[in-house]
């Protein structure tokens, strides 16, 4: 502020004393440029024009053009240029730079073509502009023209041209430029060497990039960052982490960019705790690293950690952006944590991004996945603008919550508003048809995919296999698979296996045989086939499948349920005894089972597909994870009126579904359960799925 005050006083003095010398004008214009002071620069220009001052060269006016351009005052820059009695290449370059800064590409072309003389800076301005604005092909053409007109490219020319090659993934052209750099002996420049290494890494030749990197004499932090990012981009996180360890042993200190890339690498290979350890040791953390950690936690199934870190971020008053907040909202959606989702929604309003489409789409998804479609609809309806992601989130939200008419009506409205459905839209619409067992309508929407000029994806075929299979048309589902233009993947065969009943063992065995070959270490297919054999009493076949599962070292992931109580998420597995209130939980559950049995509930021990006694079957079926979650919620809030929300990571079993219907009568409040297939809204002895899931 003191510098600008002195500058203002100096020009006030100038106006008091009249015209001055060339040296004084030069000194003052340089002070204006250093201070980025547009007002005083304009006053200085007016003073020169008032006294008809004509400088002996273009330096003063060139400085004014550069300053006006930097401050976005393009009309003023053009005015200075137009009134110059004598221009030189520096004047033209200043004007050229002005149009480049203002992203006025047509004027940029006009000025460049009108230039009576050019130098390497003129060409470099164009090359840099095109390379930095997604027009890499033009950047390389300008480099070629530069050479054709007899100008020797500088290191700036080559660096920007290599950036263009990286964007185009044009390794052949990049190698040619590398060859010219070697010939002109610019290869020793660290700036150029970094660009060459980065080009090879981004174009996929990571080994050549590493070879060049290892032979660099004067590596800087940028050199390490480019190489580390190259490994991240090509999906080689372990190499990235090894390189980071090497960097720490060197004299150079990693910066925020380095750390952000390494955190990404840790999350890519599932080393979540390593990422947290690196993050916790950072002396200074920027918004990018906070966001990287939150997104990484969410992508690795650590949504609770993501929420805790977000709370820490709020306590430290870290600036929030739309990407960070949308990632946190997605974590709330996965956990069905309505309380945390509502808190974040409030924060969205406070920080003033309540009109951001990315955030609003995430809110629609979050409210839908918490089973509160009314709130999702309010967000959707109040959005100033919508995109296809928002429409899809709302349609899918209705479909998953069993509001099929609303989902299909919204699909029709979307088309009326001239939004073209995409692949995800049709997955949402087909999901709605599945949840209402609407086979005819589902076939119509499936056919509409091709009518819209798209090709049905494997996800669409999986939906149709589910729809046909659940309606008892396994033969048609098999025919559909065999007639697919795509090679069936694991999802297709898993879908077929999941809809097969004990009367469809032949089709189940067909699906399982493909799954054993495609994904031999996944326990799911072995368990599903084993259960079908058990349902038929074929215990020898059960033993064979279980033995094969053991031989292949197939891992079974734990089925679990969780419930949010007191703003905390509590997880349970079947017959869980790890919770600190285990005694109260089992006492409450046993009490509830006893009450429900009196009003007609009878535990279905037939679905326990193990060759054990009835007492053990009863114990096994009675203490499934979702029942434990319900009992815990009732202990903590016995007289609540709010719905109890339970999430289960696999399909709810038949007995638990019946249990929840009876429980909704006794507890006198809605129970909302989200399983891997859909939502179940239990109330007064009924479920929104109408027993179709």
PDB file of C-alpha atoms in Angstrom, residues 54-62 65 80-92 117:
ATOM      1  CA  UNK A  54       6.989  11.308 -28.037  1.00  0.00           C
ATOM      2  CA  UNK A  55       9.468   8.771 -26.623  1.00  0.00           C
ATOM      3  CA  UNK A  56      12.600   8.049 -28.623  1.00  0.00           C
ATOM      4  CA  UNK A  57      11.772   4.301 -28.736  1.00  0.00           C
ATOM      5  CA  UNK A  58       8.831   1.957 -28.035  1.00  0.00           C
ATOM      6  CA  UNK A  59       9.909   0.831 -24.539  1.00  0.00           C
ATOM      7  CA  UNK A  60       7.509   2.975 -22.480  1.00  0.00           C
ATOM      8  CA  UNK A  61       4.467   2.136 -24.613  1.00  0.00           C
ATOM      9  CA  UNK A  62       5.404  -1.548 -24.702  1.00  0.00           C
ATOM     10  CA  UNK A  65       0.639  -2.610 -23.321  1.00  0.00           C
ATOM     11  CA  UNK A  80      -1.835   2.407 -26.861  1.00  0.00           C
ATOM     12  CA  UNK A  81      -0.662   0.220 -29.727  1.00  0.00           C
ATOM     13  CA  UNK A  82      -2.849   2.015 -32.308  1.00  0.00           C
ATOM     14  CA  UNK A  83      -1.518   5.440 -31.284  1.00  0.00           C
ATOM     15  CA  UNK A  84       2.154   4.516 -31.364  1.00  0.00           C
ATOM     16  CA  UNK A  85       4.089   6.446 -34.036  1.00  0.00           C
ATOM     17  CA  UNK A  86       6.719   3.749 -34.165  1.00  0.00           C
ATOM     18  CA  UNK A  87       6.255   0.046 -33.426  1.00  0.00           C
ATOM     19  CA  UNK A  88       8.792  -2.743 -33.345  1.00  0.00           C
ATOM     20  CA  UNK A  89       8.697  -6.508 -32.844  1.00  0.00           C
ATOM     21  CA  UNK A  90       8.455  -5.981 -29.074  1.00  0.00           C
ATOM     22  CA  UNK A  91       5.296  -3.888 -29.545  1.00  0.00           C
ATOM     23  CA  UNK A  92       3.702  -6.552 -31.712  1.00  0.00           C
ATOM     24  CA  UNK A 117       8.352  -8.900 -38.533  1.00  0.00           C
TER      25      UNK A 117
END
